[in-house]
mmCIF file with all atom_site columns, C-alpha atoms in Angstrom:
data_model
loop_
_atom_site.group_PDB
_atom_site.id
_atom_site.type_symbol
_atom_site.label_atom_id
_atom_site.label_alt_id
_atom_site.label_comp_id
_atom_site.label_asym_id
_atom_site.label_entity_id
_atom_site.label_seq_id
_atom_site.pdbx_PDB_ins_code
_atom_site.Cartn_x
_atom_site.Cartn_y
_atom_site.Cartn_z
_atom_site.occupancy
_atom_site.B_iso_or_equiv
_atom_site.pdbx_formal_charge
_atom_site.auth_seq_id
_atom_site.auth_comp_id
_atom_site.auth_asym_id
_atom_site.auth_atom_id
_atom_site.pdbx_PDB_model_num
ATOM 1   C CA . MET A 1 1   ? 0.180   -0.228  0.128  1.00 39.00 ? 1098 MET A CA 1
ATOM 2   C CA . VAL A 1 2   ? 1.327   3.384   -0.743 1.00 40.00 ? 1099 VAL A CA 1
ATOM 3   C CA . SER A 1 3   ? -0.050  5.951   1.073  1.00 40.00 ? 1100 SER A CA 1
ATOM 4   C CA . GLU A 1 4   ? -0.599  10.010  -0.443 1.00 54.00 ? 1101 GLU A CA 1
ATOM 5   C CA . GLN A 1 5   ? 1.531   11.712  2.551  1.00 78.00 ? 1102 GLN A CA 1
ATOM 6   C CA . THR A 1 6   ? 5.465   12.000  2.118  1.00 83.00 ? 1103 THR A CA 1
ATOM 7   C CA . ILE A 1 7   ? 8.303   11.847  4.765  1.00 88.00 ? 1104 ILE A CA 1
ATOM 8   C CA . LYS A 1 8   ? 8.150   16.390  5.235  1.00 88.00 ? 1105 LYS A CA 1
ATOM 9   C CA . SER A 1 9   ? 10.125  18.200  7.446  1.00 87.00 ? 1106 SER A CA 1
ATOM 10  C CA . ASP A 1 10  ? 7.691   18.395  9.817  1.00 86.00 ? 1107 ASP A CA 1
ATOM 11  C CA . THR A 1 11  ? 6.537   14.901  10.168 1.00 88.00 ? 1108 THR A CA 1
ATOM 12  C CA . ILE A 1 12  ? 9.823   14.537  10.593 1.00 91.00 ? 1109 ILE A CA 1
ATOM 13  C CA . SER A 1 13  ? 10.301  17.432  12.961 1.00 91.00 ? 1110 SER A CA 1
ATOM 14  C CA . ASN A 1 14  ? 7.162   16.027  14.945 1.00 90.00 ? 1111 ASN A CA 1
ATOM 15  C CA . ILE A 1 15  ? 8.833   12.190  14.891 1.00 93.00 ? 1112 ILE A CA 1
ATOM 16  C CA . THR A 1 16  ? 11.701  13.334  16.704 1.00 93.00 ? 1113 THR A CA 1
ATOM 17  C CA . GLY A 1 17  ? 9.651   15.155  19.759 1.00 92.00 ? 1114 GLY A CA 1
ATOM 18  C CA . LYS A 1 18  ? 8.363   11.585  20.021 1.00 92.00 ? 1115 LYS A CA 1
ATOM 19  C CA . GLU A 1 19  ? 11.946  10.547  20.394 1.00 93.00 ? 1116 GLU A CA 1
ATOM 20  C CA . LYS A 1 20  ? 13.692  13.300  22.034 1.00 92.00 ? 1117 LYS A CA 1
ATOM 21  C CA . GLU A 1 21  ? 9.624   12.178  24.358 1.00 90.00 ? 1118 GLU A CA 1
ATOM 22  C CA . LEU A 1 22  ? 11.125  9.051   24.980 1.00 92.00 ? 1119 LEU A CA 1
ATOM 23  C CA . THR A 1 23  ? 15.197  9.365   24.955 1.00 93.00 ? 1120 THR A CA 1
ATOM 24  C CA . GLY A 1 24  ? 15.411  12.628  27.151 1.00 92.00 ? 1121 GLY A CA 1
ATOM 25  C CA . LYS A 1 25  ? 18.577  13.875  25.262 1.00 91.00 ? 1122 LYS A CA 1
ATOM 26  C CA . ASP A 1 26  ? 18.688  16.792  22.618 1.00 89.00 ? 1123 ASP A CA 1
ATOM 27  C CA . ARG A 1 27  ? 19.274  15.377  19.561 1.00 92.00 ? 1124 ARG A CA 1
ATOM 28  C CA . PRO A 1 28  ? 18.613  12.024  17.817 1.00 93.00 ? 1125 PRO A CA 1
ATOM 29  C CA . VAL A 1 29  ? 20.312  8.724   18.903 1.00 93.00 ? 1126 VAL A CA 1
ATOM 30  C CA . ALA A 1 30  ? 22.371  7.900   15.457 1.00 94.00 ? 1127 ALA A CA 1
ATOM 31  C CA . GLY A 1 31  ? 19.991  4.939   13.949 1.00 95.00 ? 1128 GLY A CA 1
ATOM 32  C CA . GLY A 1 32  ? 16.451  5.708   16.109 1.00 95.00 ? 1129 GLY A CA 1
ATOM 33  C CA . PRO A 1 33  ? 13.408  6.830   14.193 1.00 95.00 ? 1130 PRO A CA 1
ATOM 34  C CA . THR A 1 34  ? 14.519  10.211  12.869 1.00 94.00 ? 1131 THR A CA 1
ATOM 35  C CA . ALA A 1 35  ? 17.396  8.887   10.936 1.00 95.00 ? 1132 ALA A CA 1
ATOM 36  C CA . GLN A 1 36  ? 14.794  5.931   10.035 1.00 94.00 ? 1133 GLN A CA 1
ATOM 37  C CA . ALA A 1 37  ? 11.984  8.842   8.411  1.00 93.00 ? 1134 ALA A CA 1
ATOM 38  C CA . GLN A 1 38  ? 15.069  10.781  7.700  1.00 94.00 ? 1135 GLN A CA 1
ATOM 39  C CA . LYS A 1 39  ? 16.626  8.429   5.235  1.00 93.00 ? 1136 LYS A CA 1
ATOM 40  C CA . HIS A 1 40  ? 12.844  8.089   3.614  1.00 91.00 ? 1137 HIS A CA 1
ATOM 41  C CA . SER A 1 41  ? 12.757  12.405  3.395  1.00 90.00 ? 1138 SER A CA 1
ATOM 42  C CA . ASN A 1 42  ? 9.928   13.249  0.139  1.00 89.00 ? 1139 ASN A CA 1
ATOM 43  C CA . LYS A 1 43  ? 9.065   10.340  -0.034 1.00 87.00 ? 1140 LYS A CA 1
ATOM 44  C CA . PRO A 1 44  ? 5.813   8.240   0.341  1.00 85.00 ? 1141 PRO A CA 1
ATOM 45  C CA . VAL A 1 45  ? 4.714   6.376   4.299  1.00 84.00 ? 1142 VAL A CA 1
ATOM 46  C CA . THR A 1 46  ? 4.845   2.698   2.991  1.00 82.00 ? 1143 THR A CA 1
ATOM 47  C CA . SER A 1 47  ? 4.831   0.511   5.182  1.00 80.00 ? 1144 SER A CA 1
ATOM 48  C CA . ASN A 1 48  ? 8.108   -0.288  4.130  1.00 85.00 ? 1145 ASN A CA 1
ATOM 49  C CA . VAL A 1 49  ? 9.090   3.103   5.919  1.00 88.00 ? 1146 VAL A CA 1
ATOM 50  C CA . ILE A 1 50  ? 6.568   2.582   9.162  1.00 88.00 ? 1147 ILE A CA 1
ATOM 51  C CA . SER A 1 51  ? 8.693   -0.984  9.207  1.00 88.00 ? 1148 SER A CA 1
ATOM 52  C CA . ASP A 1 52  ? 11.782  1.627   9.704  1.00 93.00 ? 1149 ASP A CA 1
ATOM 53  C CA . ILE A 1 53  ? 10.781  3.347   12.079 1.00 93.00 ? 1150 ILE A CA 1
ATOM 54  C CA . THR A 1 54  ? 9.988   0.664   14.282 1.00 92.00 ? 1151 THR A CA 1
ATOM 55  C CA . GLN A 1 55  ? 13.251  -0.186  13.752 1.00 93.00 ? 1152 GLN A CA 1
ATOM 56  C CA . GLY A 1 56  ? 14.745  2.453   15.390 1.00 95.00 ? 1153 GLY A CA 1
ATOM 57  C CA . GLU A 1 57  ? 12.254  2.325   18.162 1.00 93.00 ? 1154 GLU A CA 1
ATOM 58  C CA . LYS A 1 58  ? 13.286  -0.496  19.045 1.00 93.00 ? 1155 LYS A CA 1
ATOM 59  C CA . LYS A 1 59  ? 16.946  0.836   19.290 1.00 93.00 ? 1156 LYS A CA 1
ATOM 60  C CA . ILE A 1 60  ? 16.000  2.971   21.649 1.00 94.00 ? 1157 ILE A CA 1
ATOM 61  C CA . THR A 1 61  ? 13.726  1.233   24.010 1.00 93.00 ? 1158 THR A CA 1
ATOM 62  C CA . GLY A 1 62  ? 14.713  -1.690  23.945 1.00 91.00 ? 1159 GLY A CA 1
ATOM 63  C CA . GLN A 1 63  ? 11.904  -3.238  23.116 1.00 88.00 ? 1160 GLN A CA 1
ATOM 64  C CA . ASP A 1 64  ? 9.697   -4.922  21.055 1.00 83.00 ? 1161 ASP A CA 1
ATOM 65  C CA . ASP A 1 65  ? 6.674   -3.073  20.610 1.00 84.00 ? 1162 ASP A CA 1
ATOM 66  C CA . PRO A 1 66  ? 6.444   -0.379  19.815 1.00 87.00 ? 1163 PRO A CA 1
ATOM 67  C CA . VAL A 1 67  ? 5.370   3.088   22.824 1.00 86.00 ? 1164 VAL A CA 1
ATOM 68  C CA . PRO A 1 68  ? 1.947   4.613   21.965 1.00 84.00 ? 1165 PRO A CA 1
ATOM 69  C CA . GLY A 1 69  ? 1.923   7.555   20.862 1.00 84.00 ? 1166 GLY A CA 1
ATOM 70  C CA . GLY A 1 70  ? 5.524   7.034   20.097 1.00 89.00 ? 1167 GLY A CA 1
ATOM 71  C CA . PRO A 1 71  ? 7.073   7.521   16.934 1.00 92.00 ? 1168 PRO A CA 1
ATOM 72  C CA . THR A 1 72  ? 5.900   4.943   14.898 1.00 88.00 ? 1169 THR A CA 1
ATOM 73  C CA . ALA A 1 73  ? 2.974   5.550   15.927 1.00 85.00 ? 1170 ALA A CA 1
ATOM 74  C CA . PHE A 1 74  ? 3.291   9.304   14.761 1.00 86.00 ? 1171 PHE A CA 1
ATOM 75  C CA . ALA A 1 75  ? 4.326   8.041   11.508 1.00 86.00 ? 1172 ALA A CA 1
ATOM 76  C CA . GLN A 1 76  ? 0.937   5.751   11.405 1.00 82.00 ? 1173 GLN A CA 1
ATOM 77  C CA . SER A 1 77  ? -1.566  8.521   12.113 1.00 78.00 ? 1174 SER A CA 1
ATOM 78  C CA . VAL A 1 78  ? 0.431   9.837   9.033  1.00 78.00 ? 1175 VAL A CA 1
ATOM 79  C CA . ALA A 1 79  ? 0.692   6.923   7.222  1.00 74.00 ? 1176 ALA A CA 1
ATOM 80  C CA . SER A 1 80  ? -3.455  6.310   7.303  1.00 65.00 ? 1177 SER A CA 1
ATOM 81  C CA . PHE A 1 81  ? -4.383  10.122  6.502  1.00 58.00 ? 1178 PHE A CA 1
ATOM 82  C CA . LYS A 1 82  ? -5.173  9.137   3.016  1.00 51.00 ? 1179 LYS A CA 1
ATOM 83  C CA . THR A 1 83  ? -7.051  11.003  0.145  1.00 41.00 ? 1180 THR A CA 1
ATOM 84  C CA . ASN A 1 84  ? -8.187  7.921   -0.656 1.00 43.00 ? 1181 ASN A CA 1
ATOM 85  C CA . PRO A 1 85  ? -10.208 5.723   1.668  1.00 49.00 ? 1182 PRO A CA 1
ATOM 86  C CA . VAL A 1 86  ? -10.552 2.503   0.179  1.00 50.00 ? 1183 VAL A CA 1
ATOM 87  C CA . PRO A 1 87  ? -8.120  0.102   1.010  1.00 57.00 ? 1184 PRO A CA 1
ATOM 88  C CA . ASP A 1 88  ? -5.087  -1.885  -1.001 1.00 65.00 ? 1185 ASP A CA 1
ATOM 89  C CA . HIS A 1 89  ? -6.239  -5.231  0.597  1.00 74.00 ? 1186 HIS A CA 1
ATOM 90  C CA . SER A 1 90  ? -2.221  -6.583  0.643  1.00 79.00 ? 1187 SER A CA 1
ATOM 91  C CA . GLY A 1 91  ? -2.566  -8.913  2.734  1.00 86.00 ? 1188 GLY A CA 1
ATOM 92  C CA . ARG A 1 92  ? 0.724   -7.062  5.336  1.00 87.00 ? 1189 ARG A CA 1
ATOM 93  C CA . LEU A 1 93  ? 0.572   -5.693  8.242  1.00 89.00 ? 1190 LEU A CA 1
ATOM 94  C CA . ASP A 1 94  ? 1.110   -2.563  6.728  1.00 85.00 ? 1191 ASP A CA 1
ATOM 95  C CA . SER A 1 95  ? -1.188  1.688   8.041  1.00 81.00 ? 1192 SER A CA 1
ATOM 96  C CA . HIS A 1 96  ? -4.469  0.708   7.475  1.00 83.00 ? 1193 HIS A CA 1
ATOM 97  C CA . THR A 1 97  ? -4.569  -2.998  9.071  1.00 89.00 ? 1194 THR A CA 1
ATOM 98  C CA . ILE A 1 98  ? -3.019  -1.253  12.329 1.00 89.00 ? 1195 ILE A CA 1
ATOM 99  C CA . SER A 1 99  ? -5.186  1.528   12.411 1.00 87.00 ? 1196 SER A CA 1
ATOM 100 C CA . GLU A 1 100 ? -8.175  -0.952  11.839 1.00 89.00 ? 1197 GLU A CA 1
ATOM 101 C CA . ILE A 1 101 ? -7.068  -2.914  14.698 1.00 93.00 ? 1198 ILE A CA 1
ATOM 102 C CA . THR A 1 102 ? -6.048  -0.075  16.532 1.00 90.00 ? 1199 THR A CA 1
ATOM 103 C CA . SER A 1 103 ? -9.601  1.171   16.198 1.00 88.00 ? 1200 SER A CA 1
ATOM 104 C CA . VAL A 1 104 ? -11.337 -2.707  17.409 1.00 91.00 ? 1201 VAL A CA 1
ATOM 105 C CA . GLU A 1 105 ? -8.945  -2.085  19.755 1.00 90.00 ? 1202 GLU A CA 1
ATOM 106 C CA . LYS A 1 106 ? -9.799  1.359   21.404 1.00 88.00 ? 1203 LYS A CA 1
ATOM 107 C CA . GLU A 1 107 ? -13.479 0.098   20.665 1.00 89.00 ? 1204 GLU A CA 1
ATOM 108 C CA . LEU A 1 108 ? -13.152 -2.511  23.701 1.00 91.00 ? 1205 LEU A CA 1
ATOM 109 C CA . THR A 1 109 ? -10.369 -0.855  26.036 1.00 90.00 ? 1206 THR A CA 1
ATOM 110 C CA . GLY A 1 110 ? -12.392 2.631   25.721 1.00 89.00 ? 1207 GLY A CA 1
ATOM 111 C CA . GLN A 1 111 ? -8.863  3.746   25.776 1.00 88.00 ? 1208 GLN A CA 1
ATOM 112 C CA . ASP A 1 112 ? -7.585  6.425   23.368 1.00 82.00 ? 1209 ASP A CA 1
ATOM 113 C CA . GLU A 1 113 ? -3.853  5.382   23.781 1.00 84.00 ? 1210 GLU A CA 1
ATOM 114 C CA . PRO A 1 114 ? -3.467  1.508   22.509 1.00 88.00 ? 1211 PRO A CA 1
ATOM 115 C CA . VAL A 1 115 ? -2.056  -0.832  25.700 1.00 90.00 ? 1212 VAL A CA 1
ATOM 116 C CA . ARG A 1 116 ? 2.018   -1.170  25.600 1.00 91.00 ? 1213 ARG A CA 1
ATOM 117 C CA . GLY A 1 117 ? 1.920   -5.081  25.163 1.00 93.00 ? 1214 GLY A CA 1
ATOM 118 C CA . GLY A 1 118 ? -1.327  -5.270  23.353 1.00 94.00 ? 1215 GLY A CA 1
ATOM 119 C CA . PRO A 1 119 ? -2.826  -5.843  19.652 1.00 95.00 ? 1216 PRO A CA 1
ATOM 120 C CA . THR A 1 120 ? -2.165  -2.870  18.110 1.00 92.00 ? 1217 THR A CA 1
ATOM 121 C CA . ALA A 1 121 ? 1.705   -2.676  20.277 1.00 92.00 ? 1218 ALA A CA 1
ATOM 122 C CA . LYS A 1 122 ? 1.920   -6.854  18.837 1.00 94.00 ? 1219 LYS A CA 1
ATOM 123 C CA . ALA A 1 123 ? 0.732   -5.679  15.024 1.00 93.00 ? 1220 ALA A CA 1
ATOM 124 C CA . GLN A 1 124 ? 3.103   -2.629  14.954 1.00 90.00 ? 1221 GLN A CA 1
ATOM 125 C CA . SER A 1 125 ? 5.665   -4.865  16.326 1.00 90.00 ? 1222 SER A CA 1
ATOM 126 C CA . HIS A 1 126 ? 5.110   -6.558  12.548 1.00 90.00 ? 1223 HIS A CA 1
ATOM 127 C CA . ALA A 1 127 ? 4.601   -3.323  10.615 1.00 86.00 ? 1224 ALA A CA 1
ATOM 128 C CA . GLY A 1 128 ? 5.123   -3.939  6.981  1.00 84.00 ? 1225 GLY A CA 1
ATOM 129 C CA . GLU A 1 129 ? 5.253   -7.753  6.689  1.00 89.00 ? 1226 GLU A CA 1
ATOM 130 C CA . PRO A 1 130 ? 2.154   -10.569 5.739  1.00 91.00 ? 1227 PRO A CA 1
ATOM 131 C CA . ILE A 1 131 ? -0.001  -11.422 8.071  1.00 93.00 ? 1228 ILE A CA 1
ATOM 132 C CA . ASN A 1 132 ? 1.269   -15.208 8.669  1.00 94.00 ? 1229 ASN A CA 1
ATOM 133 C CA . SER A 1 133 ? 0.179   -17.497 11.530 1.00 93.00 ? 1230 SER A CA 1
ATOM 134 C CA . GLN A 1 134 ? 3.338   -15.925 13.803 1.00 94.00 ? 1231 GLN A CA 1
ATOM 135 C CA . ASN A 1 135 ? 1.905   -12.266 13.580 1.00 94.00 ? 1232 ASN A CA 1
ATOM 136 C CA . LEU A 1 136 ? -1.740  -13.688 14.340 1.00 95.00 ? 1233 LEU A CA 1
ATOM 137 C CA . HIS A 1 137 ? -0.406  -15.807 17.531 1.00 96.00 ? 1234 HIS A CA 1
ATOM 138 C CA . ASP A 1 138 ? 1.468   -12.439 18.166 1.00 96.00 ? 1235 ASP A CA 1
ATOM 139 C CA . ILE A 1 139 ? -1.599  -10.381 18.086 1.00 96.00 ? 1236 ILE A CA 1
ATOM 140 C CA . THR A 1 140 ? -3.735  -13.293 18.865 1.00 95.00 ? 1237 THR A CA 1
ATOM 141 C CA . GLU A 1 141 ? -1.445  -12.559 22.243 1.00 95.00 ? 1238 GLU A CA 1
ATOM 142 C CA . GLY A 1 142 ? -1.935  -9.135  22.683 1.00 95.00 ? 1239 GLY A CA 1
ATOM 143 C CA . GLU A 1 143 ? -5.826  -9.642  22.370 1.00 94.00 ? 1240 GLU A CA 1
ATOM 144 C CA . LYS A 1 144 ? -6.148  -11.641 25.305 1.00 94.00 ? 1241 LYS A CA 1
ATOM 145 C CA . LYS A 1 145 ? -3.777  -9.120  27.565 1.00 93.00 ? 1242 LYS A CA 1
ATOM 146 C CA . ILE A 1 146 ? -6.632  -6.956  26.885 1.00 94.00 ? 1243 ILE A CA 1
ATOM 147 C CA . THR A 1 147 ? -9.585  -9.183  27.401 1.00 92.00 ? 1244 THR A CA 1
ATOM 148 C CA . GLY A 1 148 ? -8.391  -10.935 30.035 1.00 91.00 ? 1245 GLY A CA 1
ATOM 149 C CA . GLY A 1 149 ? -8.154  -13.819 28.637 1.00 92.00 ? 1246 GLY A CA 1
ATOM 150 C CA . GLU A 1 150 ? -10.034 -13.885 25.632 1.00 90.00 ? 1247 GLU A CA 1
ATOM 151 C CA . ARG A 1 151 ? -10.089 -13.939 21.729 1.00 89.00 ? 1248 ARG A CA 1
ATOM 152 C CA . VAL A 1 152 ? -13.331 -11.728 20.791 1.00 89.00 ? 1249 VAL A CA 1
ATOM 153 C CA . LYS A 1 153 ? -14.972 -12.220 17.481 1.00 91.00 ? 1250 LYS A CA 1
ATOM 154 C CA . GLY A 1 154 ? -14.774 -9.192  15.808 1.00 91.00 ? 1251 GLY A CA 1
ATOM 155 C CA . GLY A 1 155 ? -11.737 -7.962  17.825 1.00 92.00 ? 1252 GLY A CA 1
ATOM 156 C CA . PRO A 1 156 ? -7.539  -7.076  16.219 1.00 93.00 ? 1253 PRO A CA 1
ATOM 157 C CA . THR A 1 157 ? -7.026  -10.692 15.510 1.00 93.00 ? 1254 THR A CA 1
ATOM 158 C CA . ALA A 1 158 ? -10.110 -11.319 13.543 1.00 92.00 ? 1255 ALA A CA 1
ATOM 159 C CA . THR A 1 159 ? -9.666  -7.919  11.970 1.00 91.00 ? 1256 THR A CA 1
ATOM 160 C CA . ALA A 1 160 ? -5.238  -9.581  10.644 1.00 92.00 ? 1257 ALA A CA 1
ATOM 161 C CA . GLN A 1 161 ? -7.604  -11.632 9.374  1.00 92.00 ? 1258 GLN A CA 1
ATOM 162 C CA . SER A 1 162 ? -9.833  -10.183 7.465  1.00 90.00 ? 1259 SER A CA 1
ATOM 163 C CA . GLU A 1 163 ? -7.506  -8.286  6.048  1.00 87.00 ? 1260 GLU A CA 1
ATOM 164 C CA . LEU A 1 164 ? -5.298  -11.239 4.670  1.00 87.00 ? 1261 LEU A CA 1
ATOM 165 C CA . GLY A 1 165 ? -8.814  -13.102 3.311  1.00 86.00 ? 1262 GLY A CA 1
ATOM 166 C CA . LYS A 1 166 ? -9.930  -9.594  1.661  1.00 85.00 ? 1263 LYS A CA 1
ATOM 167 C CA . SER A 1 167 ? -6.278  -9.201  -0.104 1.00 79.00 ? 1264 SER A CA 1
ATOM 168 C CA . ARG A 1 168 ? -6.854  -13.460 -1.158 1.00 81.00 ? 1265 ARG A CA 1
ATOM 169 C CA . SER A 1 169 ? -11.207 -12.104 -2.993 1.00 72.00 ? 1266 SER A CA 1
#
């Protein structure tokens, strides 16, 4: 999926701000989310760009899951702001699919931000990857974290599975 949005200076500036919130440092970290975003300056925000920013975020946090409201989440919000609302059904954990998972998670939790280690975080850790049994398992584990151990009909895992099904039709 290719978004109409591009990595512009204001986007990089916002990602830098989010990175500074995480590190407490005045300057971006080499190989961190800002550096990853800068590599894609003036290019479309794609799932590969999101994946690179996620890897940069992992470098500074040491965590597998992106931080809610952090650099990856901001980049995804840019990517999900599309002028064409009809998504490509790529069968991947792209920004559209992750945005759908986030919406379902918010409905389940009643919170504005995704839960750390929840389904959105698990999906973000696989950003850009084809939907497969391993990342569906991870999303399910995140879903169980927010539901008390149960999968929910129409929940985050079902949302990812639905996207996979649409990509095959």
